[in-house]
Coordinates of C-alpha atoms in Angstrom, one line a residue:
X1 CA -23.9 -203.1 95.0
X2 CA -27.2 -202.4 96.9
X3 CA -25.2 -201.1 99.9
X4 CA -23.3 -198.7 97.6
X5 CA -26.6 -197.5 96.1
X6 CA -28.1 -196.9 99.5
X7 CA -24.9 -195.0 100.7
X8 CA -25.0 -192.9 97.5
X9 CA -28.7 -192.0 98.2
X10 CA -28.0 -191.0 101.8
X11 CA -25.1 -188.8 100.6
X12 CA -27.3 -187.1 98.1
X13 CA -30.0 -186.6 100.7
X14 CA -27.6 -185.0 103.1
X15 CA -26.2 -182.7 100.4
X16 CA -29.8 -181.7 99.6
X17 CA -30.5 -180.8 103.2
X18 CA -27.2 -178.9 103.5
X19 CA -28.0 -176.9 100.4
X20 CA -31.5 -176.2 101.8
X21 CA -30.0 -175.0 105.1
X22 CA -27.6 -172.7 103.3
X23 CA -30.5 -171.3 101.2
X24 CA -32.6 -170.7 104.3
X25 CA -29.9 -168.7 106.1
X26 CA -28.9 -166.7 103.0
X27 CA -32.6 -165.8 102.6
X28 CA -32.9 -164.9 106.3
X29 CA -29.7 -162.8 106.1
X30 CA -31.1 -160.8 103.2
X31 CA -34.4 -160.4 105.0
X32 CA -32.9 -159.1 108.3
X33 CA -30.4 -156.8 106.5
X34 CA -33.3 -155.4 104.4
X35 CA -35.3 -154.5 107.6
X36 CA -32.7 -153.7 110.2
X37 CA -31.6 -150.1 110.9
X38 CA -28.0 -149.2 110.2
X39 CA -27.1 -148.8 113.9
X40 CA -28.5 -152.2 115.0
X41 CA -25.9 -154.1 117.0
X42 CA -24.2 -157.1 115.4
X43 CA -25.5 -159.5 118.2
X44 CA -29.1 -158.6 117.4
X45 CA -28.6 -159.0 113.6
X46 CA -27.0 -162.4 114.1
X47 CA -29.6 -163.6 116.5
X48 CA -32.4 -162.4 114.2
X49 CA -30.8 -164.2 111.2
X50 CA -30.6 -167.5 113.2
X51 CA -34.1 -167.1 114.5
X52 CA -35.7 -166.3 111.1
X53 CA -33.7 -169.1 109.5
X54 CA -34.7 -171.7 112.1
X55 CA -38.2 -170.3 112.1
X56 CA -38.6 -171.0 108.4
X57 CA -37.0 -174.5 108.6
X58 CA -40.4 -176.2 109.2
X59 CA -41.7 -174.8 105.9
X60 CA -38.8 -176.4 104.0
X61 CA -38.6 -179.6 106.0
X62 CA -42.3 -180.6 106.0
X63 CA -42.7 -181.2 102.2
X64 CA -39.4 -183.2 102.1
X65 CA -40.6 -185.2 105.1
X66 CA -43.9 -186.0 103.4
X67 CA -42.2 -187.2 100.3
X68 CA -39.8 -189.5 102.2
X69 CA -42.7 -190.8 104.3
X70 CA -44.7 -191.5 101.2
X71 CA -41.9 -193.2 99.4
X72 CA -41.0 -195.3 102.5
X73 CA -44.6 -196.4 102.8
X74 CA -44.8 -197.3 99.1
X75 CA -41.6 -199.3 99.3
X76 CA -42.8 -201.1 102.4
X77 CA -46.1 -202.0 100.8
X78 CA -44.5 -203.3 97.6
X79 CA -41.9 -205.4 99.6
X80 CA -44.6 -206.8 101.9
X81 CA -46.7 -207.7 98.9
X82 CA -43.9 -209.7 97.2
X83 CA -42.5 -211.4 100.3
X84 CA -43.5 -215.0 101.2
X85 CA -42.1 -215.3 104.7
X86 CA -45.3 -214.8 106.5
X87 CA -46.8 -212.0 108.7
X88 CA -43.7 -211.6 110.9
X89 CA -41.5 -210.6 108.1
X90 CA -44.1 -208.1 106.8
X91 CA -44.4 -206.7 110.2
X92 CA -40.7 -206.2 110.5
X93 CA -40.6 -204.4 107.1
X94 CA -43.4 -202.1 108.2
X95 CA -41.6 -201.4 111.5
X96 CA -38.4 -200.5 109.7
X97 CA -40.3 -198.3 107.2
X98 CA -41.9 -196.2 110.0
X99 CA -38.7 -196.0 112.1
X100 CA -37.9 -192.3 112.4
X101 CA -34.2 -192.9 112.5
X102 CA -34.4 -194.1 108.8
X103 CA -35.8 -190.7 107.8
X104 CA -33.0 -188.3 106.8
X105 CA -35.1 -185.4 108.1
X106 CA -35.4 -186.8 111.6
X107 CA -32.2 -185.2 113.0
X108 CA -33.0 -181.8 111.4
X109 CA -36.5 -181.9 112.9
X110 CA -35.0 -182.5 116.4
X111 CA -32.5 -179.7 116.0
X112 CA -35.1 -177.3 114.7
X113 CA -37.7 -178.1 117.4
X114 CA -35.4 -177.8 120.4
X115 CA -33.4 -174.9 119.2
X116 CA -36.6 -172.9 118.3
X117 CA -38.0 -173.9 121.7
X118 CA -35.1 -172.3 123.5
X119 CA -35.2 -169.3 121.2
X120 CA -39.0 -168.7 121.5
X121 CA -39.3 -169.1 125.2
X122 CA -35.9 -168.1 126.7
X123 CA -33.4 -166.3 124.4
X124 CA -35.6 -164.0 122.4
X125 CA -37.9 -162.9 125.3
X126 CA -34.9 -162.1 127.5
X127 CA -33.2 -160.2 124.6
X128 CA -36.4 -158.2 123.9
X129 CA -36.9 -157.3 127.6
X130 CA -33.3 -156.4 127.9
X131 CA -33.6 -154.0 124.9
X132 CA -36.7 -152.4 126.4
X133 CA -35.2 -152.1 129.9
X134 CA -34.4 -148.6 131.1
X135 CA -31.5 -149.6 133.3
X136 CA -28.2 -147.8 132.7
X137 CA -25.7 -150.7 132.7
X138 CA -25.6 -153.8 130.6
X139 CA -25.6 -156.0 133.7
X140 CA -28.7 -154.3 135.1
X141 CA -30.5 -154.4 131.8
X142 CA -29.8 -158.1 131.5
X143 CA -30.9 -158.8 135.0
X144 CA -34.1 -156.8 134.5
X145 CA -34.8 -158.6 131.2
X146 CA -34.3 -162.0 132.8
X147 CA -36.6 -161.1 135.7
X148 CA -39.4 -159.9 133.5
X149 CA -39.1 -162.9 131.2
X150 CA -39.1 -165.5 134.0
X151 CA -42.0 -163.7 135.6
X152 CA -44.0 -164.0 132.4
X153 CA -43.1 -167.6 132.0
X154 CA -44.1 -168.3 135.6
X155 CA -47.4 -166.7 135.2
X156 CA -48.1 -168.6 132.0
X157 CA -47.1 -171.9 133.7
X158 CA -49.4 -171.2 136.6
X159 CA -52.3 -170.4 134.2
X160 CA -51.6 -173.7 132.4
X161 CA -51.6 -175.7 135.6
X162 CA -54.9 -174.0 136.7
X163 CA -56.4 -174.8 133.2
X164 CA -55.3 -178.4 133.5
X165 CA -56.8 -178.8 137.0
X166 CA -60.0 -177.1 135.8
X167 CA -60.3 -179.4 132.8
X168 CA -59.6 -182.5 135.0
X169 CA -62.4 -181.4 137.5
X170 CA -64.8 -180.7 134.7
X171 CA -64.2 -183.9 132.9
X172 CA -64.0 -185.9 136.2
X173 CA -60.8 -187.4 135.0
X174 CA -57.6 -186.7 137.0
X175 CA -55.5 -188.5 134.5
X176 CA -54.7 -185.1 132.9
X177 CA -52.8 -184.1 136.0
X178 CA -50.3 -186.9 135.5
X179 CA -49.4 -185.8 131.9
X180 CA -48.8 -182.1 132.5
X181 CA -46.1 -181.6 129.9
X182 CA -48.1 -183.0 126.9
X183 CA -51.2 -181.1 128.0
X184 CA -49.1 -177.8 128.2
X185 CA -47.8 -178.5 124.7
X186 CA -51.3 -179.0 123.5
X187 CA -52.4 -175.7 125.1
X188 CA -49.4 -174.0 123.4
X189 CA -50.4 -175.4 120.0
X190 CA -54.0 -174.3 120.6
X191 CA -52.8 -170.8 121.4
X192 CA -50.7 -170.9 118.2
X193 CA -53.6 -172.2 116.1
X194 CA -55.9 -169.4 117.2
X195 CA -53.2 -166.8 116.1
X196 CA -52.6 -168.7 112.9
X197 CA -56.4 -168.7 112.1
X198 CA -56.6 -164.9 112.7
X199 CA -53.5 -164.0 110.7
X200 CA -54.2 -166.5 107.9
X201 CA -57.7 -165.3 107.3
X202 CA -56.5 -161.7 107.1
X203 CA -53.6 -162.6 104.8
X204 CA -55.7 -164.7 102.4
X205 CA -57.8 -161.7 101.6
X206 CA -55.2 -158.9 101.9
X207 CA -52.5 -160.3 99.6
X208 CA -54.6 -160.6 96.4
X209 CA -56.3 -157.3 97.1
X210 CA -53.0 -155.6 97.7
X211 CA -51.4 -156.7 94.5
X212 CA -54.6 -155.8 92.6
X213 CA -54.6 -152.3 94.1
X214 CA -50.9 -151.7 93.5
X215 CA -50.9 -152.8 89.9
X216 CA -51.7 -149.4 88.5
X217 CA -48.7 -147.0 89.0
X218 CA -51.1 -143.9 89.0
X219 CA -53.0 -145.4 91.9
X220 CA -49.8 -146.2 93.7
X221 CA -48.6 -142.7 93.3
X222 CA -51.9 -141.3 94.6
X223 CA -51.8 -143.7 97.5
X224 CA -48.2 -142.7 98.4
X225 CA -49.2 -139.0 98.5
X226 CA -52.2 -139.7 100.7
X227 CA -50.3 -141.9 103.1
X228 CA -47.6 -139.2 103.3
X229 CA -50.1 -136.9 105.0
X230 CA -50.6 -139.4 107.7
X231 CA -46.9 -140.1 107.9
X232 CA -46.2 -136.4 108.4
X233 CA -48.8 -136.1 111.1
X234 CA -47.3 -139.2 112.8
X235 CA -43.8 -137.6 112.6
X236 CA -45.0 -134.3 114.2
X237 CA -46.7 -136.2 117.0
X238 CA -43.6 -138.3 117.6
X239 CA -41.4 -135.1 117.7
X240 CA -43.8 -133.5 120.2
X241 CA -43.6 -136.5 122.5
X242 CA -39.8 -136.5 122.2
X243 CA -39.8 -132.8 123.2
X244 CA -42.0 -133.6 126.2
X245 CA -39.5 -136.2 127.3
X246 CA -36.6 -133.8 126.8
X247 CA -38.3 -131.2 128.9
X248 CA -38.9 -133.6 131.7
X249 CA -35.2 -134.5 131.7
X250 CA -34.2 -130.9 131.7
X251 CA -36.5 -130.3 134.6
X252 CA -34.7 -133.0 136.6
X253 CA -31.4 -131.5 135.6
X254 CA -32.4 -128.1 136.8
X255 CA -33.6 -129.5 140.1
X256 CA -30.4 -131.5 140.6
X257 CA -28.2 -128.6 139.9
X258 CA -30.2 -126.2 142.2
X259 CA -30.1 -128.7 145.1
X260 CA -26.4 -129.3 144.7
X261 CA -24.5 -127.3 147.3
X262 CA -26.8 -124.3 146.7
X263 CA -24.9 -123.3 143.6
X264 CA -28.0 -122.4 141.6
X265 CA -28.6 -123.5 138.0
X266 CA -25.4 -122.1 136.4
X267 CA -23.9 -125.6 135.9
X268 CA -26.5 -126.6 133.4
X269 CA -25.8 -125.1 130.0
X270 CA -27.6 -125.3 126.7
X271 CA -26.0 -124.3 123.3
X272 CA -27.8 -123.1 120.2
X273 CA -28.5 -126.6 119.1
X274 CA -30.3 -127.5 122.3
X275 CA -27.6 -129.8 123.6
X276 CA -27.7 -129.8 127.4
X277 CA -24.6 -130.3 129.6
X278 CA -24.4 -130.5 133.3
X279 CA -21.2 -128.5 133.7
X280 CA -19.2 -129.5 136.7
X281 CA -21.9 -131.7 138.1
X282 CA -20.5 -135.0 136.8
X283 CA -16.8 -134.3 137.5
X284 CA -17.4 -133.1 141.1
X285 CA -19.7 -136.0 141.8
X286 CA -17.2 -138.5 140.6
X287 CA -14.2 -136.7 142.1
X288 CA -15.5 -136.9 145.6
X289 CA -18.1 -138.6 147.6
X290 CA -21.1 -136.5 148.7
X291 CA -21.0 -136.0 152.5
X292 CA -24.5 -134.7 153.2
X293 CA -28.0 -136.0 152.9
X294 CA -29.4 -135.5 149.4
X295 CA -33.1 -136.3 148.9
X296 CA -33.0 -138.8 151.8
X297 CA -30.1 -140.7 150.1
X298 CA -26.6 -141.5 151.2
X299 CA -23.5 -140.3 149.4
X300 CA -23.2 -143.4 147.2
X301 CA -26.8 -142.9 146.2
X302 CA -26.1 -139.4 145.1
X303 CA -23.1 -140.4 143.0
X304 CA -25.2 -143.2 141.4
X305 CA -28.0 -140.7 140.7
X306 CA -25.6 -138.2 139.1
X307 CA -24.0 -140.9 136.9
X308 CA -27.4 -142.1 135.8
X309 CA -28.5 -138.6 135.1
X310 CA -25.4 -138.0 133.0
X311 CA -26.1 -141.1 130.9
X312 CA -29.7 -140.0 130.5
X313 CA -28.6 -136.5 129.3
X314 CA -26.0 -138.1 127.0
X315 CA -28.7 -140.2 125.4
X316 CA -31.0 -137.2 125.1
X317 CA -28.2 -135.2 123.4
X318 CA -27.8 -137.9 120.8
X319 CA -31.0 -136.9 119.1
X320 CA -30.9 -133.2 120.0
X321 CA -30.6 -132.2 116.3
X322 CA -33.0 -134.9 115.0
X323 CA -35.9 -133.3 113.0
X324 CA -34.6 -129.8 114.0
X325 CA -36.8 -128.1 111.4
X326 CA -39.9 -129.6 113.0
X327 CA -39.2 -128.7 116.6
X328 CA -41.4 -125.9 118.1
X329 CA -40.2 -125.5 121.7
X330 CA -36.8 -123.9 121.5
X331 CA -36.2 -121.4 124.3
X332 CA -39.3 -122.4 126.2
X333 CA -37.7 -124.7 128.7
X334 CA -38.5 -122.7 131.8
X335 CA -42.1 -122.2 130.9
X336 CA -42.5 -125.9 130.1
X337 CA -41.0 -126.9 133.4
X338 CA -43.6 -124.8 135.3
X339 CA -46.3 -126.4 133.2
X340 CA -45.1 -129.9 134.1
X341 CA -45.0 -129.1 137.8
X342 CA -48.6 -127.6 137.7
X343 CA -49.9 -130.7 135.8
X344 CA -48.3 -133.1 138.3
X345 CA -49.8 -131.2 141.3
X346 CA -53.2 -131.1 139.7
X347 CA -53.2 -134.8 138.9
X348 CA -52.2 -135.6 142.5
X349 CA -48.9 -137.1 141.6
X350 CA -46.8 -134.7 143.7
X351 CA -45.5 -137.6 145.8
X352 CA -43.4 -138.9 142.9
X353 CA -39.7 -138.5 143.8
X354 CA -38.1 -137.0 140.7
X355 CA -34.7 -137.2 142.3
X356 CA -34.6 -141.0 142.4
X357 CA -32.8 -143.5 140.2
X358 CA -36.1 -145.4 139.6
X359 CA -37.6 -142.2 138.2
X360 CA -34.6 -141.9 135.9
X361 CA -35.0 -145.5 134.8
X362 CA -38.6 -144.7 133.9
X363 CA -37.6 -141.6 132.0
X364 CA -34.9 -143.6 130.1
X365 CA -37.5 -146.2 129.0
X366 CA -39.8 -143.4 127.7
X367 CA -37.0 -141.6 126.1
X368 CA -35.8 -144.7 124.2
X369 CA -39.3 -145.3 122.9
X370 CA -39.8 -141.7 121.9
X371 CA -36.4 -141.6 120.1
X372 CA -37.2 -144.9 118.2
X373 CA -40.6 -143.6 117.3
X374 CA -39.2 -140.3 115.9
X375 CA -36.4 -142.1 114.0
X376 CA -38.9 -144.6 112.5
X377 CA -41.4 -141.9 111.5
X378 CA -38.6 -139.9 109.9
X379 CA -37.3 -142.8 107.9
X380 CA -40.9 -143.7 106.8
X381 CA -41.5 -140.1 105.7
X382 CA -38.2 -139.9 103.8
X383 CA -39.0 -143.2 102.0
X384 CA -42.5 -142.0 101.0
X385 CA -41.1 -138.8 99.7
X386 CA -38.4 -140.6 97.6
X387 CA -40.9 -143.2 96.4
X388 CA -43.4 -140.5 95.4
X389 CA -40.8 -138.4 93.5
X390 CA -39.4 -141.5 91.8
X391 CA -42.9 -142.7 90.6
X392 CA -43.8 -139.2 89.5
X393 CA -40.7 -138.8 87.4
X394 CA -41.0 -142.3 85.9
X395 CA -44.7 -141.8 85.0
X396 CA -44.3 -138.3 83.6
X397 CA -41.4 -139.5 81.4
X398 CA -39.0 -137.3 83.3
X399 CA -35.2 -137.5 82.8
X400 CA -32.6 -138.2 85.4
X401 CA -31.7 -134.6 85.6
X402 CA -35.3 -133.7 86.2
X403 CA -35.6 -136.2 88.9
X404 CA -32.5 -134.7 90.6
X405 CA -34.1 -131.3 90.3
X406 CA -37.3 -132.5 92.0
X407 CA -35.3 -134.1 94.7
X408 CA -33.3 -131.0 95.4
X409 CA -36.4 -128.8 95.4
X410 CA -38.4 -130.9 97.8
X411 CA -35.5 -131.8 100.0
X412 CA -36.8 -129.5 102.8
X413 CA -39.4 -132.0 103.7
X414 CA -36.9 -134.6 104.9
X415 CA -33.5 -134.6 106.4
X416 CA -30.2 -134.2 104.6
X417 CA -29.4 -137.9 104.5
X418 CA -32.5 -138.6 102.5
X419 CA -31.6 -136.0 99.9
X420 CA -28.0 -137.3 99.7
X421 CA -29.3 -140.9 99.1
X422 CA -31.7 -139.7 96.5
X423 CA -29.1 -137.7 94.6
X424 CA -26.6 -140.5 94.8
X425 CA -29.1 -143.0 93.5
X426 CA -30.0 -140.7 90.6
X427 CA -26.7 -139.3 89.6
X428 CA -26.3 -139.3 85.8
X429 CA -23.7 -142.1 85.5
X430 CA -24.0 -145.0 83.1
X431 CA -24.9 -147.5 85.8
X432 CA -27.7 -145.2 87.1
X433 CA -28.9 -144.5 83.6
X434 CA -29.4 -148.3 83.1
X435 CA -31.1 -148.6 86.4
X436 CA -33.4 -145.7 85.6
X437 CA -34.3 -147.2 82.3
X438 CA -35.1 -150.6 83.9
X439 CA -37.2 -148.9 86.5
X440 CA -39.1 -146.9 83.9
X441 CA -39.6 -150.1 81.8
X442 CA -41.0 -151.9 84.9
X443 CA -43.3 -149.1 86.1
X444 CA -44.7 -148.1 82.8
X445 CA -45.0 -151.5 80.9
X446 CA -44.4 -154.5 83.1
X447 CA -45.8 -153.7 86.6
X448 CA -49.5 -153.7 85.7
X449 CA -49.7 -157.2 84.0
X450 CA -47.3 -158.8 86.5
X451 CA -49.2 -157.5 89.5
X452 CA -52.5 -158.5 88.0
X453 CA -51.2 -162.0 87.3
X454 CA -49.9 -162.3 90.8
X455 CA -53.2 -161.1 92.2
X456 CA -55.3 -163.6 90.2
X457 CA -52.9 -166.4 91.1
X458 CA -52.9 -165.7 94.8
X459 CA -56.7 -165.2 94.7
X460 CA -57.1 -168.8 93.3
X461 CA -54.7 -170.1 96.0
X462 CA -56.7 -168.3 98.7
X463 CA -59.9 -169.9 97.5
X464 CA -58.3 -173.3 97.6
X465 CA -56.9 -172.7 101.1
X466 CA -60.3 -171.5 102.3
X467 CA -62.0 -174.5 100.8
X468 CA -59.5 -176.8 102.5
X469 CA -59.8 -175.1 105.8
X470 CA -63.6 -175.1 105.8
X471 CA -63.9 -178.8 105.0
X472 CA -61.3 -180.1 107.5
X473 CA -64.0 -181.6 109.7
X474 CA -66.0 -183.0 106.8
X475 CA -66.0 -186.8 106.1
X476 CA -65.4 -186.2 102.4
X477 CA -62.0 -184.9 101.3
X478 CA -62.6 -181.7 99.4
X479 CA -59.1 -180.2 99.5
X480 CA -57.6 -179.6 96.1
X481 CA -54.1 -179.8 97.6
X482 CA -54.8 -183.2 99.1
X483 CA -56.2 -184.5 95.7
X484 CA -53.0 -183.4 94.0
X485 CA -50.7 -185.0 96.5
X486 CA -52.7 -188.3 96.5
X487 CA -52.6 -188.4 92.7
X488 CA -48.8 -187.9 92.6
X489 CA -48.4 -190.5 95.4
X490 CA -50.4 -193.0 93.4
X491 CA -48.5 -192.3 90.3
X492 CA -45.2 -192.9 92.1
X493 CA -46.4 -196.1 93.7
X494 CA -47.3 -197.5 90.2
X495 CA -43.9 -197.1 88.8
X496 CA -43.4 -193.4 88.5
X497 CA -39.9 -191.9 87.8
X498 CA -37.7 -190.3 90.4
X499 CA -38.7 -186.9 89.2
X500 CA -42.1 -187.5 90.6
X501 CA -40.6 -187.3 94.1
X502 CA -39.4 -183.7 93.3
X503 CA -42.7 -182.8 91.8
X504 CA -44.4 -184.1 94.9
X505 CA -42.2 -181.9 97.1
X506 CA -42.9 -178.8 95.0
X507 CA -46.7 -179.5 95.1
X508 CA -46.5 -179.9 98.9
X509 CA -44.4 -176.8 99.2
X510 CA -46.6 -174.4 97.3
X511 CA -49.7 -174.3 99.6
X512 CA -47.5 -174.3 102.7
X513 CA -45.3 -171.5 101.4
X514 CA -48.4 -169.4 100.5
X515 CA -50.0 -170.0 103.9
X516 CA -46.7 -169.0 105.6
X517 CA -46.6 -165.9 103.4
X518 CA -50.1 -164.9 104.4
X519 CA -49.5 -165.5 108.1
X520 CA -46.1 -163.8 108.4
X521 CA -46.9 -160.9 106.1
X522 CA -49.9 -160.0 108.2
X523 CA -47.9 -160.4 111.4
X524 CA -44.9 -158.3 110.2
X525 CA -47.1 -155.5 108.9
X526 CA -49.8 -155.3 111.6
X527 CA -50.2 -151.7 112.5
X528 CA -51.5 -152.5 115.9
X529 CA -48.0 -153.6 116.9
X530 CA -46.8 -150.0 116.7
X531 CA -43.0 -149.9 117.2
X532 CA -42.9 -153.7 116.8
X533 CA -44.1 -153.5 113.2
X534 CA -41.5 -154.5 110.6
X535 CA -40.8 -151.9 107.9
X536 CA -38.5 -152.5 104.9
X537 CA -35.7 -150.3 103.6
X538 CA -33.8 -150.6 106.9
X539 CA -36.5 -148.9 109.1
X540 CA -36.9 -151.5 111.8
X541 CA -35.2 -151.4 115.2
X542 CA -33.8 -154.3 117.2
X543 CA -36.9 -154.7 119.3
X544 CA -39.1 -155.1 116.2
X545 CA -36.7 -157.7 114.8
X546 CA -36.6 -159.8 118.0
X547 CA -40.3 -159.6 118.6
X548 CA -41.3 -160.7 115.1
X549 CA -38.6 -163.5 115.1
X550 CA -40.1 -164.7 118.4
X551 CA -43.6 -165.1 117.0
X552 CA -42.3 -166.5 113.7
X553 CA -40.6 -169.2 115.7
X554 CA -43.7 -169.8 117.9
X555 CA -46.2 -170.1 115.0
X556 CA -44.3 -172.3 112.6
X557 CA -45.3 -175.6 114.2
X558 CA -49.0 -174.7 114.7
X559 CA -49.0 -173.6 111.0
X560 CA -47.5 -176.9 110.0
X561 CA -50.0 -178.8 112.0
X562 CA -52.9 -176.9 110.4
X563 CA -51.4 -177.7 107.0
X564 CA -51.3 -181.4 107.8
X565 CA -54.9 -181.3 108.7
X566 CA -55.8 -180.1 105.2

């Protein structure tokens, strides 16, 4: 009978962990799809879902592990107190209680640790460097990404070895040299704890203040209009940088066409939309091998250069009509080319060989960054405009038809896709009328008390976390979270019900979940990251997803260690 009961308990524990894993990956799937752009590749989306899911596993496993460890210790103590077989039997009972194989979370911990280790230090860095690479073929980009990632790892490993040797010399104990791997892990946790401290301190203050500030809809509308000015300026600056890159590419095209067989620049054509084509350059370069020296290269080099240049022009033409109403340099290509040549000569950079594949790789990297910046700025501007119009209509008691009118009148500030989305979301159908009514009810009546309640609750949690962090090194335990868990543990040891175990897990999860929210929210929304910053409403590119997933995976274990110290 006891064997059947034990087997039933293990089955229930496995089902609980399985449901928890499903919940984690469903949540991570929603998170990634909410942030990823529509043209993000399927591989990047799947990799980000797996990374965010495994990166959040420690937050879910740690409270469960604490409850099982507490119950196992309580059972071992009660059994040891009632046994009469002597100290050897009690010692065996305690050994079985602390045996990690008896803990149902042991295998999930092993899977989480080693999978996130591979993701954080190999898979995600290589993927990010591959996405940032300017090479023109997938194989070359993957090779370049692996080279850059392994070079960074080698430099970090060398710095760790130097630090270990330096500490050994300083402490006059060369025992550290014999335990290189544990010391490197300690250094990695120290690096993570520093980042956790910085991000956690910012999040503990920023989250309550943010909800308090955004509680009033009028203040939120005014803030959206103020932020829109900065977003518009950022969009104009991004468009100007993209135009600079397009002019540099057109300059290379002109030089290539002029140097080809002395045929002049008739092969490069530009239509009314600014789309540049190379005419017969690509077909002739692929149809036959070049037979004369071209920029000190052989015929194969010329063909490779032409193919790379065609790919670069093709990438440039993909965004030729992006933000067309904000472009200011149509028809000024020749004047801009002369300006670039003068600037390069004045800066002493005349030795740069613009007719080289390496230069095209550099241009490709800069073009990709410029295009991503323009696209992100455009999406952010469209979202702010839609958000501002929606709040204005909801607060001014406007109807759906009035909201559609405002959207159509102000549609010149964004692109056509934004206006289509706004009109489709506010079309006077029954479903959208219900949605509009619920939004109006939320903004005008429920938003203020709800946000103020969340702000006060998070402020109390922030005070408790700060008190626990400040008194970590104190001999007296002053952590409110620790008091709560000890009280529940004592109640469970003195004959508490099985529901006490669930309450213990919830009580252990709340502070860890809030600390994780503070750290990761600050990381995702850090403006210093620039293009790596995550933005909702499908405004984040693949590089931003991979970068934030990488640091989420790296910081989960230092954050869990910091939580255990509390």
